[in-house]
Amino acid sequence: MRSARQKIFQGACGTMGTIDWLRKLGGISKMLNVALIGIEGFGRAHVRQIVAFANEGKLRCAAFADPGADPAGESFAALTALGAVRCDDDATLLAERPDVDAVVLATPLPLHRAMAIRALEAGRHVLVEKPPAVAVQDVDAMARAQEAAGRLCAVNFQNVSGSAFRRALELVRAGAIGRVSRIAGIGMWKRTDRYYSRTPWAGKLTLRGQLVLDGTLMNPFAHLLQNGLLLAEAAAADPADAEPLHLRAELYRAHPIEGDDTSCLRLATRGGVEVCMYTTLCYESNEPPAIEVVGDRGVLRWDYANRLEIRRAGGSAPETLQFPAEDLMRKMYSNWIDSIDDRAEPYCTVDRCRPFVAAVNGALLSSGGVHPIPADAVDIAEEHGNRVTTVRDLPELFREAAERSALLSELGVPWAVRTRRFSLEGFREFRL
Ligand SMILES: NC(=O)c1ccc[n+]([C@@H]2O[C@H](COP(=O)([O-])OP(=O)(O)OC[C@H]3O[C@@H](n4cnc5c(N)ncnc54)[C@H](O)[C@@H]3O)[C@@H](O)[C@H]2O)c1
C-alpha cells in the first residue's frame, strides 16, 4: 500500500510540466509559487516569511486575498512589491491564478475548513494556520480532501519545528527514557482584556452562528497540547496506540467571555499513556510553557525556550540541551517547501492534528461547558489602562496537579467542578 506521502508526491507530479518533472528528477525543484489568504493579524508574520523566502529565491508569491486588508498598509505594500496581485477572495484567486501551486491560510479559524478544501480540490498544496479546524468533522473532512487530492495540507503548529522539540521526539521514539506512562504540560500566560477585544471571535464559542470554540487549548496553548500529543505519538510502539480513547476536562473562565481562560485536561491513549494539560491566561506574567514526559527509565522536560532536560533513572546528573533561539515559522516554511518537493517528512500534516481537535472538542463536552470562577478567587487590577485578571494560587495548584495527573476538582479546589469522562471512541461529530 502506498504511503500518504507517496500519494501526495504522485499527485504533485501529475500537474507538472515535463520540464519541471525532469528538473525534479535532476534534483532541481520548480520554484514554489504561493498565495497568501489573510494578510493582516497573524497574516503579517506570514508576509514576513514570504518576503524573506522570496528575497532568497526560494519561492514566488503571485497573489493574495483579504477583503479586510488595508491597501495603504505594510502587508499590502510588501506583497505588491513582490509582484503579488490582490484577488477578491480565495475562490477567485484559485480560479484566476492557475500558476499558484500552494496557498497559505492565515484566516480566522472558522474559515479554515472551507478554504483548505477548496484549495486542495483545486490541486494546490496548503499551509493552514493552527488550529487547523474547529470541530472533529472539519479536520476529518480536510484530511480526506488531502488524501483525495494527493496534495499536502500542512498545519502551522510552528512549535513542532524547534530543535529541542525535534530532539525530544527522537529520544522518546528511541526509548531513551523507557516506556512512557505520563506526559504533562503547563502553560501560564498573562493576557489583559485587550486580548479579548482584538478580534470579534476572541473568547467566543460561536460567532454569527459559526463554531469558534476559542479557549486556552484551542488557541493560545494549542501548540502545547499538539506537542504533547505528538510526544504521545512518538511514545507509541504502534501508531494505533497513540489514539486518544477518553478524557476528562474542566474548563473555567475568570474573564467575561464564552470560552475558557483556565483549564485542565487528562486524556488516555489506547497505549495507556496519560496526557495532562494545565493552561491559563490568568497568570501574573508569561512563563515558558513546558512539557514533562515520564518514562520508566527517565524523564524529559521540554520548554518553549528551546530547552530540553533529560534526567535518566539511576541518579546520574541531568543533561540540559539549550538550543539557540530559532525562527520557528521559518523552519515550518522550509519544512513545508521541502515536503512538497519530497525532500523532507512534513512536521505536521492535517491528519496528525485529529487527536488535537478531538481532544479540544471532547474537553468542552466533558466539562459540560465553561464554568465561571467565583470573584473571591480572582484578582483584578488596572495596568496602563488595561484590566489584568489573575486567578489565585494557580501555579501551585497546576504543579501539584501535574505531578499527580489530577484535575483541579480532584485536588479539592473549592470552585472546581467535577466533570464527566468523555469517550473519544467513534467520536466523529462535534455539536455544541
Ligand atoms: N501560529 C501561531 O502562533 C498563531 C498566532 C496567532 C494566530 N494564529 C492563527 O492565525 C489565524 C488568524 O488569526 P488572527 O488573529 O490573525 O485572525 P484575524 O481575525 O486578525 O484575521 C486574520 C486576517 O484574515 C482576514 N480575513 C478574514 N476573513 C477573510 C476572508 N474571508 N478571506 C480572506 N481573508 C480574510 C482578516 O481581514 C485578517 O487580515 C488563526 O487560525 C489563529 O489561531 C496562529
Short mmCIF file of C-alpha atoms and ligand atoms in Angstrom, two decimals:
data_model
loop_
_atom_site.label_atom_id
_atom_site.label_comp_id
_atom_site.label_asym_id
_atom_site.label_seq_id
_atom_site.Cartn_x
_atom_site.Cartn_y
_atom_site.Cartn_z
CA MET A 1 0.00 0.00 0.00
CA ARG A 2 1.37 3.39 -0.93
CA SER A 3 2.01 5.85 1.87
CA ALA A 4 0.06 9.12 2.04
CA ARG A 5 3.31 10.89 1.23
CA GLN A 6 3.85 8.80 -1.90
CA LYS A 7 0.29 9.61 -2.97
CA ILE A 8 0.83 13.29 -2.25
CA PHE A 9 4.04 13.17 -4.26
CA GLN A 10 2.36 11.36 -7.15
CA GLY A 11 -0.43 13.94 -7.14
CA ALA A 12 2.10 16.75 -7.19
CA CYS A 13 3.87 15.26 -10.20
CA GLY A 14 0.54 14.88 -12.01
CA THR A 15 0.17 18.62 -12.62
CA MET A 16 3.78 19.30 -13.52
CA GLY A 17 5.02 20.02 -16.95
CA THR A 18 7.69 17.68 -18.37
CA ILE A 19 10.45 20.22 -17.75
CA ASP A 20 9.51 20.63 -14.10
CA TRP A 21 9.37 16.86 -13.75
CA LEU A 22 12.84 16.48 -15.27
CA ARG A 23 14.13 19.30 -13.03
CA LYS A 24 12.74 17.39 -10.08
CA LEU A 25 14.39 14.15 -11.18
CA GLY A 26 17.63 16.06 -11.54
CA GLY A 27 17.22 17.38 -8.01
CA ILE A 28 16.31 20.89 -9.18
CA SER A 29 12.88 21.84 -7.93
CA LYS A 30 10.42 24.16 -9.59
CA MET A 31 10.23 27.32 -7.54
CA LEU A 32 7.05 27.16 -5.47
CA ASN A 33 4.52 29.86 -6.31
CA VAL A 34 2.43 30.70 -3.25
CA ALA A 35 -0.56 32.87 -2.43
CA LEU A 36 -1.46 34.25 0.98
CA ILE A 37 -5.07 34.36 2.19
CA GLY A 38 -5.39 36.68 5.20
CA ILE A 39 -2.62 39.27 5.30
CA GLU A 40 -3.26 41.26 8.48
CA GLY A 41 -3.41 39.98 12.07
CA PHE A 42 -1.17 36.91 12.26
CA GLY A 43 -1.04 37.05 8.46
CA ARG A 44 1.66 39.71 8.93
CA ALA A 45 4.00 37.03 10.29
CA HIS A 46 3.37 35.10 7.06
CA VAL A 47 4.03 38.19 4.97
CA ARG A 48 7.45 38.47 6.66
CA GLN A 49 8.29 34.83 5.91
CA ILE A 50 7.08 35.05 2.31
CA VAL A 51 9.10 38.23 1.72
CA ALA A 52 12.22 36.63 3.25
CA PHE A 53 11.91 33.39 1.23
CA ALA A 54 11.11 35.31 -1.96
CA ASN A 55 14.15 37.54 -1.49
CA GLU A 56 16.27 34.40 -1.10
CA GLY A 57 14.84 33.00 -4.35
CA LYS A 58 13.16 30.09 -2.56
CA LEU A 59 9.58 30.88 -3.52
CA ARG A 60 7.46 33.31 -5.51
CA CYS A 61 4.26 34.98 -4.39
CA ALA A 62 1.79 35.58 -7.19
CA ALA A 63 -1.33 36.65 -5.36
CA PHE A 64 -3.11 37.36 -2.12
CA ALA A 65 -6.66 37.82 -0.90
CA ASP A 66 -8.11 39.55 2.14
CA PRO A 67 -11.29 41.57 1.95
CA GLY A 68 -10.30 43.35 5.17
CA ALA A 69 -6.79 44.28 4.05
CA ASP A 70 -5.70 47.91 4.20
CA PRO A 71 -4.46 48.92 0.70
CA ALA A 72 -2.29 51.55 2.39
CA GLY A 73 -0.92 49.05 4.92
CA GLU A 74 2.51 47.44 5.19
CA SER A 75 1.41 43.92 4.31
CA PHE A 76 -0.31 45.10 1.14
CA ALA A 77 2.78 47.10 0.12
CA ALA A 78 5.22 44.27 0.92
CA LEU A 79 3.26 41.74 -1.12
CA THR A 80 2.65 44.01 -4.11
CA ALA A 81 6.39 44.83 -4.08
CA LEU A 82 6.96 41.11 -4.70
CA GLY A 83 4.69 41.32 -7.75
CA ALA A 84 1.75 39.66 -5.98
CA VAL A 85 -1.70 40.64 -7.23
CA ARG A 86 -4.69 41.21 -4.99
CA CYS A 87 -7.69 38.96 -5.72
CA ASP A 88 -11.20 39.45 -4.33
CA ASP A 89 -11.28 36.25 -2.30
CA ASP A 90 -9.69 32.81 -2.09
CA ALA A 91 -12.10 31.17 -4.56
CA THR A 92 -11.47 33.87 -7.17
CA LEU A 93 -7.74 33.57 -6.59
CA LEU A 94 -7.81 29.81 -7.17
CA ALA A 95 -9.84 30.27 -10.35
CA GLU A 96 -7.89 33.19 -11.77
CA ARG A 97 -4.35 32.12 -10.85
CA PRO A 98 -3.61 28.61 -12.11
CA ASP A 99 0.08 29.45 -11.69
CA VAL A 100 -0.31 29.36 -7.89
CA ASP A 101 0.93 25.99 -6.57
CA ALA A 102 0.22 26.46 -2.89
CA VAL A 103 -1.79 28.65 -0.56
CA VAL A 104 -1.11 29.82 2.95
CA LEU A 105 -4.28 30.30 5.03
CA ALA A 106 -3.86 32.81 7.85
CA THR A 107 -7.56 33.47 8.27
CA PRO A 108 -9.87 33.16 11.29
CA LEU A 109 -10.37 29.56 12.34
CA PRO A 110 -13.99 29.04 11.25
CA LEU A 111 -12.85 29.67 7.65
CA HIS A 112 -10.05 27.08 7.57
CA ARG A 113 -12.10 24.03 6.60
CA ALA A 114 -13.83 25.52 3.56
CA MET A 115 -10.73 27.38 2.34
CA ALA A 116 -8.36 24.41 2.75
CA ILE A 117 -10.74 22.01 1.00
CA ARG A 118 -11.32 24.48 -1.85
CA ALA A 119 -7.58 24.82 -2.35
CA LEU A 120 -6.87 21.07 -2.14
CA GLU A 121 -9.69 20.28 -4.56
CA ALA A 122 -8.23 22.87 -6.91
CA GLY A 123 -4.96 20.89 -6.79
CA ARG A 124 -3.00 23.25 -4.55
CA HIS A 125 -0.85 22.45 -1.54
CA VAL A 126 -1.84 24.18 1.69
CA LEU A 127 -0.21 25.58 4.79
CA VAL A 128 -3.05 26.37 7.18
CA GLU A 129 -2.71 28.24 10.43
CA LYS A 130 -3.26 26.40 13.64
CA PRO A 131 -5.69 25.23 14.84
CA PRO A 132 -6.49 23.56 11.51
CA ALA A 133 -10.17 23.18 12.29
CA VAL A 134 -12.75 23.88 14.93
CA ALA A 135 -14.54 20.52 15.01
CA VAL A 136 -13.54 16.92 14.56
CA GLN A 137 -15.76 16.54 11.47
CA ASP A 138 -13.89 19.51 9.92
CA VAL A 139 -10.41 18.09 10.47
CA ASP A 140 -11.62 14.72 9.13
CA ALA A 141 -13.02 16.40 6.01
CA MET A 142 -9.73 18.27 5.49
CA ALA A 143 -7.72 15.06 5.91
CA ARG A 144 -9.96 13.30 3.38
CA ALA A 145 -9.50 16.19 0.94
CA GLN A 146 -5.72 15.98 1.37
CA GLU A 147 -5.76 12.25 0.69
CA ALA A 148 -8.10 12.55 -2.31
CA ALA A 149 -6.18 15.44 -3.87
CA GLY A 150 -2.73 13.96 -3.32
CA ARG A 151 -1.64 17.37 -2.07
CA LEU A 152 -0.01 18.31 1.19
CA CYS A 153 -2.08 20.10 3.82
CA ALA A 154 0.45 21.14 6.46
CA VAL A 155 -0.51 22.94 9.66
CA ASN A 156 1.49 25.82 11.09
CA PHE A 157 1.91 24.41 14.58
CA GLN A 158 5.34 26.04 14.50
CA ASN A 159 6.43 24.86 17.94
CA VAL A 160 6.93 21.38 16.49
CA SER A 161 9.87 22.70 14.47
CA GLY A 162 12.26 23.79 17.25
CA SER A 163 15.48 21.81 17.68
CA ALA A 164 14.79 20.93 21.30
CA PHE A 165 11.38 19.54 20.44
CA ARG A 166 12.70 17.58 17.42
CA ARG A 167 15.35 16.08 19.72
CA ALA A 168 12.69 15.24 22.34
CA LEU A 169 10.68 13.36 19.71
CA GLU A 170 13.77 11.42 18.61
CA LEU A 171 14.68 10.48 22.19
CA VAL A 172 11.16 9.35 23.06
CA ARG A 173 10.93 7.35 19.82
CA ALA A 174 14.30 5.70 20.50
CA GLY A 175 13.18 4.68 24.00
CA ALA A 176 15.77 6.85 25.76
CA ILE A 177 13.51 7.23 28.81
CA GLY A 178 11.98 3.76 28.52
CA ARG A 179 8.27 3.11 28.43
CA VAL A 180 6.34 6.38 28.68
CA SER A 181 3.42 6.48 31.12
CA ARG A 182 2.67 10.19 31.52
CA ILE A 183 3.00 13.48 29.61
CA ALA A 184 2.11 16.69 31.46
CA GLY A 185 2.12 20.23 30.05
CA ILE A 186 1.77 23.50 31.95
CA GLY A 187 1.12 26.84 30.22
CA MET A 188 0.64 30.05 32.21
CA TRP A 189 0.45 33.41 30.47
CA LYS A 190 -0.85 36.86 31.21
CA ARG A 191 -3.45 38.27 28.82
CA THR A 192 -5.29 41.50 29.54
CA ASP A 193 -8.84 42.33 28.46
CA ARG A 194 -7.32 43.80 25.28
CA TYR A 195 -6.52 40.27 24.14
CA TYR A 196 -10.24 39.56 24.06
CA SER A 197 -11.19 42.78 22.26
CA ARG A 198 -8.57 42.42 19.49
CA THR A 199 -10.79 40.47 17.09
CA PRO A 200 -14.52 39.63 17.07
CA TRP A 201 -14.00 35.87 17.56
CA ALA A 202 -11.67 36.14 20.57
CA GLY A 203 -13.05 34.32 23.61
CA LYS A 204 -16.17 33.21 21.69
CA LEU A 205 -17.65 29.73 21.38
CA THR A 206 -19.69 30.77 18.35
CA LEU A 207 -19.78 33.82 16.14
CA ARG A 208 -22.61 34.61 13.75
CA GLY A 209 -23.84 31.03 14.02
CA GLN A 210 -20.41 29.51 13.30
CA LEU A 211 -18.40 27.44 15.76
CA VAL A 212 -15.26 29.16 17.01
CA LEU A 213 -14.55 27.42 20.36
CA ASP A 214 -11.82 29.92 21.21
CA GLY A 215 -10.27 28.83 24.50
CA THR A 216 -6.86 28.12 26.00
CA LEU A 217 -6.45 24.70 24.38
CA MET A 218 -7.97 25.61 21.02
CA ASN A 219 -5.90 28.73 20.58
CA PRO A 220 -3.09 30.16 22.73
CA PHE A 221 -1.93 26.81 24.15
CA ALA A 222 -2.87 24.78 21.10
CA HIS A 223 0.87 24.35 20.49
CA LEU A 224 1.36 22.87 23.94
CA LEU A 225 -1.44 20.33 23.52
CA GLN A 226 -0.39 19.41 19.96
CA ASN A 227 3.22 18.92 21.05
CA GLY A 228 2.07 16.78 23.99
CA LEU A 229 0.00 14.62 21.64
CA LEU A 230 2.90 14.31 19.18
CA LEU A 231 5.11 13.15 22.07
CA ALA A 232 2.43 10.54 22.88
CA GLU A 233 2.51 9.52 19.21
CA ALA A 234 6.31 9.18 19.40
CA ALA A 235 5.98 7.04 22.54
CA ALA A 236 3.59 4.60 20.87
CA ALA A 237 5.09 1.32 19.69
CA ASP A 238 2.23 1.05 17.20
CA PRO A 239 0.59 4.19 15.69
CA ALA A 240 -2.83 2.87 16.81
CA ASP A 241 -1.62 3.05 20.43
CA ALA A 242 -1.41 6.87 20.17
CA GLU A 243 -5.15 7.20 19.53
CA PRO A 244 -6.88 9.13 22.34
CA LEU A 245 -9.53 6.90 23.93
CA HIS A 246 -11.17 9.02 26.61
CA LEU A 247 -10.66 12.20 28.58
CA ARG A 248 -11.90 14.29 31.44
CA ALA A 249 -11.54 18.09 31.37
CA GLU A 250 -12.51 21.10 33.44
CA LEU A 251 -12.88 24.43 31.62
CA TYR A 252 -13.16 27.69 33.55
CA ARG A 253 -13.37 31.41 32.90
CA ALA A 254 -12.41 34.38 35.03
CA HIS A 255 -12.83 36.90 32.18
CA PRO A 256 -16.33 37.82 30.93
CA ILE A 257 -16.01 35.57 27.87
CA GLU A 258 -17.76 32.47 26.47
CA GLY A 259 -14.70 30.23 26.11
CA ASP A 260 -12.27 29.22 28.84
CA ASP A 261 -9.23 31.13 30.09
CA THR A 262 -8.19 28.42 32.57
CA SER A 263 -8.38 24.68 32.00
CA CYS A 264 -7.14 21.25 32.92
CA LEU A 265 -7.45 18.04 30.97
CA ARG A 266 -6.46 14.40 31.39
CA LEU A 267 -6.58 12.17 28.35
CA ALA A 268 -5.69 8.48 27.98
CA THR A 269 -4.37 6.93 24.79
CA ARG A 270 -5.07 3.39 23.63
CA GLY A 271 -1.48 2.51 24.60
CA GLY A 272 -2.15 3.65 28.19
CA VAL A 273 -0.24 6.96 28.14
CA GLU A 274 -1.84 9.78 30.14
CA VAL A 275 -1.61 13.24 28.56
CA CYS A 276 -2.42 16.03 31.03
CA MET A 277 -2.61 19.76 30.28
CA TYR A 278 -2.92 22.72 32.66
CA THR A 279 -3.36 26.08 30.96
CA THR A 280 -4.32 29.61 31.93
CA LEU A 281 -4.27 33.15 30.61
CA CYS A 282 -4.90 34.46 34.12
CA TYR A 283 -1.35 34.46 35.43
CA GLU A 284 0.66 37.50 36.56
CA SER A 285 3.39 37.03 33.90
CA ASN A 286 4.37 34.82 30.99
CA GLU A 287 6.19 31.57 31.84
CA PRO A 288 7.70 29.47 29.07
CA PRO A 289 5.17 26.64 28.69
CA ALA A 290 6.74 23.25 29.32
CA ILE A 291 6.02 19.55 28.95
CA GLU A 292 7.36 16.73 31.08
CA VAL A 293 7.47 13.20 29.67
CA VAL A 294 7.76 10.49 32.30
CA GLY A 295 9.16 7.09 31.33
CA ASP A 296 10.21 4.08 33.39
CA ARG A 297 13.89 4.86 32.68
CA GLY A 298 13.89 8.64 32.95
CA VAL A 299 12.13 11.98 32.48
CA LEU A 300 12.36 14.54 29.68
CA ARG A 301 11.43 18.18 30.19
CA TRP A 302 10.98 20.34 27.08
CA ASP A 303 10.03 24.01 27.11
CA TYR A 304 9.23 26.85 24.72
CA ALA A 305 12.69 28.34 25.39
CA ASN A 306 14.10 25.61 23.10
CA ARG A 307 15.49 23.78 26.09
CA LEU A 308 15.47 20.08 26.82
CA GLU A 309 16.43 18.44 30.09
CA ILE A 310 16.97 14.71 30.35
CA ARG A 311 17.01 13.01 33.75
CA ARG A 312 17.85 9.34 33.47
CA ALA A 313 16.87 6.87 36.17
CA GLY A 314 19.82 5.80 38.31
CA GLY A 315 20.75 9.17 39.76
CA SER A 316 23.16 10.48 37.11
CA ALA A 317 23.27 14.28 36.75
CA PRO A 318 20.56 15.72 34.48
CA GLU A 319 21.68 16.67 30.99
CA THR A 320 20.46 20.02 29.67
CA LEU A 321 20.41 20.83 25.97
CA GLN A 322 19.90 24.56 25.41
CA PHE A 323 19.44 25.30 21.72
CA PRO A 324 19.74 28.88 20.45
CA ALA A 325 16.64 30.94 19.71
CA GLU A 326 15.25 29.89 16.33
CA ASP A 327 12.78 31.33 13.85
CA LEU A 328 10.21 28.54 14.20
CA MET A 329 7.99 29.79 11.39
CA ARG A 330 10.96 29.91 9.07
CA LYS A 331 11.64 26.29 9.93
CA MET A 332 7.97 25.45 9.22
CA TYR A 333 8.14 27.15 5.82
CA SER A 334 11.38 25.34 4.96
CA ASN A 335 9.87 22.03 6.01
CA TRP A 336 6.66 22.73 4.06
CA ILE A 337 8.57 23.63 0.89
CA ASP A 338 10.90 20.63 1.27
CA SER A 339 7.98 18.28 1.97
CA ILE A 340 6.14 19.45 -1.15
CA ASP A 341 9.35 18.66 -3.04
CA ASP A 342 9.60 15.30 -1.25
CA ARG A 343 12.91 16.25 0.33
CA ALA A 344 11.59 16.01 3.90
CA GLU A 345 8.91 14.45 6.03
CA PRO A 346 6.28 17.09 6.91
CA TYR A 347 6.45 18.10 10.56
CA CYS A 348 2.71 18.45 10.93
CA THR A 349 0.05 17.35 8.46
CA VAL A 350 -3.67 17.91 8.96
CA ASP A 351 -4.39 14.23 9.65
CA ARG A 352 -1.90 14.30 12.54
CA CYS A 353 -3.96 17.06 14.17
CA ARG A 354 -7.04 14.86 14.56
CA PRO A 355 -6.21 13.86 18.15
CA PHE A 356 -5.78 17.56 18.95
CA VAL A 357 -9.18 18.62 17.57
CA ALA A 358 -10.90 15.58 19.11
CA ALA A 359 -9.33 16.41 22.47
CA VAL A 360 -10.38 20.08 22.38
CA ASN A 361 -13.94 19.18 21.33
CA GLY A 362 -14.11 16.37 23.88
CA ALA A 363 -12.83 18.72 26.60
CA LEU A 364 -15.82 21.04 26.16
CA LEU A 365 -18.27 18.13 26.19
CA SER A 366 -16.59 16.50 29.20
CA SER A 367 -16.60 19.81 31.07
CA GLY A 368 -20.29 20.40 30.31
CA GLY A 369 -19.47 23.95 29.20
CA VAL A 370 -17.25 26.62 30.72
CA HIS A 371 -17.65 27.24 34.46
CA PRO A 372 -17.20 30.72 35.96
CA ILE A 373 -14.53 31.13 38.63
CA PRO A 374 -16.09 32.98 41.57
CA ALA A 375 -15.00 36.57 42.18
CA ASP A 376 -13.40 35.74 45.54
CA ALA A 377 -10.80 33.52 43.80
CA VAL A 378 -9.87 36.20 41.28
CA ASP A 379 -7.85 39.43 41.44
CA ILE A 380 -8.50 42.26 39.00
CA ALA A 381 -6.04 45.11 38.56
CA GLU A 382 -5.63 48.05 36.16
CA GLU A 383 -2.37 48.25 34.24
CA HIS A 384 -1.70 51.02 31.68
CA GLY A 385 -5.43 51.32 31.06
CA ASN A 386 -5.87 47.56 30.66
CA ARG A 387 -7.62 45.19 33.01
CA VAL A 388 -5.49 42.29 34.27
CA THR A 389 -7.34 39.27 35.66
CA THR A 390 -5.46 36.68 37.71
CA VAL A 391 -6.70 33.52 39.40
CA ARG A 392 -5.19 32.98 42.83
CA ASP A 393 -2.83 30.07 43.62
CA LEU A 394 -2.82 28.63 40.11
CA PRO A 395 0.94 27.96 39.81
CA GLU A 396 1.00 25.81 42.95
CA LEU A 397 -2.25 24.07 42.02
CA PHE A 398 -1.09 23.32 38.48
CA ARG A 399 2.27 21.96 39.64
CA GLU A 400 0.67 19.68 42.21
CA ALA A 401 -1.98 18.54 39.75
CA ALA A 402 0.63 17.82 37.05
CA GLU A 403 2.67 15.65 39.42
CA ARG A 404 -0.39 13.62 40.33
CA SER A 405 -2.11 13.63 36.90
CA ALA A 406 -5.02 15.19 38.76
CA LEU A 407 -7.72 17.65 37.79
CA LEU A 408 -8.41 20.73 39.91
CA SER A 409 -11.64 19.24 41.34
CA GLU A 410 -9.63 16.20 42.46
CA LEU A 411 -7.33 18.49 44.47
CA GLY A 412 -10.33 19.84 46.37
CA VAL A 413 -10.17 23.35 44.87
CA PRO A 414 -13.39 24.93 46.26
CA TRP A 415 -14.52 26.49 42.97
CA ALA A 416 -13.62 23.48 40.82
CA VAL A 417 -16.42 21.45 39.23
CA ARG A 418 -16.27 17.68 38.91
CA THR A 419 -16.89 16.77 35.29
CA ARG A 420 -17.67 13.61 33.36
CA ARG A 421 -15.49 11.13 31.49
CA PHE A 422 -15.94 11.54 27.75
CA SER A 423 -15.22 8.67 25.36
CA LEU A 424 -13.43 9.58 22.15
CA GLU A 425 -14.00 6.15 20.60
CA GLY A 426 -16.09 6.57 17.46
CA PHE A 427 -16.20 10.37 18.03
CA ARG A 428 -16.99 11.66 14.54
CA GLU A 429 -19.15 14.73 15.04
CA PHE A 430 -18.99 17.64 17.45
CA ARG A 431 -22.11 19.71 18.16
CA LEU A 432 -22.33 22.40 20.80
N1 LIG B 1 0.86 30.04 14.81
C1 LIG B 1 0.67 30.91 15.78
O1 LIG B 1 1.44 31.01 16.73
C2 LIG B 1 -0.50 31.83 15.71
C3 LIG B 1 -0.54 33.03 16.44
C4 LIG B 1 -1.67 33.86 16.31
C5 LIG B 1 -2.72 33.47 15.50
N2 LIG B 1 -2.64 32.27 14.83
C6 LIG B 1 -3.75 31.79 13.99
O2 LIG B 1 -3.83 32.59 12.83
C7 LIG B 1 -5.18 32.58 12.35
C8 LIG B 1 -5.63 34.02 12.14
O3 LIG B 1 -5.67 34.64 13.41
P1 LIG B 1 -5.74 36.27 13.53
O4 LIG B 1 -5.73 36.56 14.97
O5 LIG B 1 -4.71 36.85 12.65
O6 LIG B 1 -7.19 36.50 12.93
P2 LIG B 1 -7.84 37.85 12.34
O7 LIG B 1 -9.26 37.84 12.77
O8 LIG B 1 -6.98 39.02 12.70
O9 LIG B 1 -7.81 37.60 10.76
C9 LIG B 1 -6.62 37.44 10.02
C10 LIG B 1 -6.81 38.02 8.64
O10 LIG B 1 -7.74 37.24 7.90
C11 LIG B 1 -8.52 38.16 7.13
N3 LIG B 1 -9.77 37.56 6.67
C12 LIG B 1 -10.94 37.46 7.34
N4 LIG B 1 -11.85 36.87 6.55
C13 LIG B 1 -11.25 36.61 5.38
C14 LIG B 1 -11.68 36.03 4.15
N5 LIG B 1 -12.93 35.57 4.00
N6 LIG B 1 -10.79 35.90 3.15
C15 LIG B 1 -9.51 36.34 3.29
N7 LIG B 1 -9.06 36.93 4.41
C16 LIG B 1 -9.91 37.04 5.44
C17 LIG B 1 -8.71 39.35 8.06
O11 LIG B 1 -9.11 40.50 7.31
C18 LIG B 1 -7.34 39.46 8.65
O12 LIG B 1 -6.50 40.26 7.85
C19 LIG B 1 -6.00 31.81 13.40
O13 LIG B 1 -6.15 30.49 12.99
C20 LIG B 1 -5.12 31.89 14.63
O14 LIG B 1 -5.32 30.83 15.54
C21 LIG B 1 -1.56 31.47 14.91
#
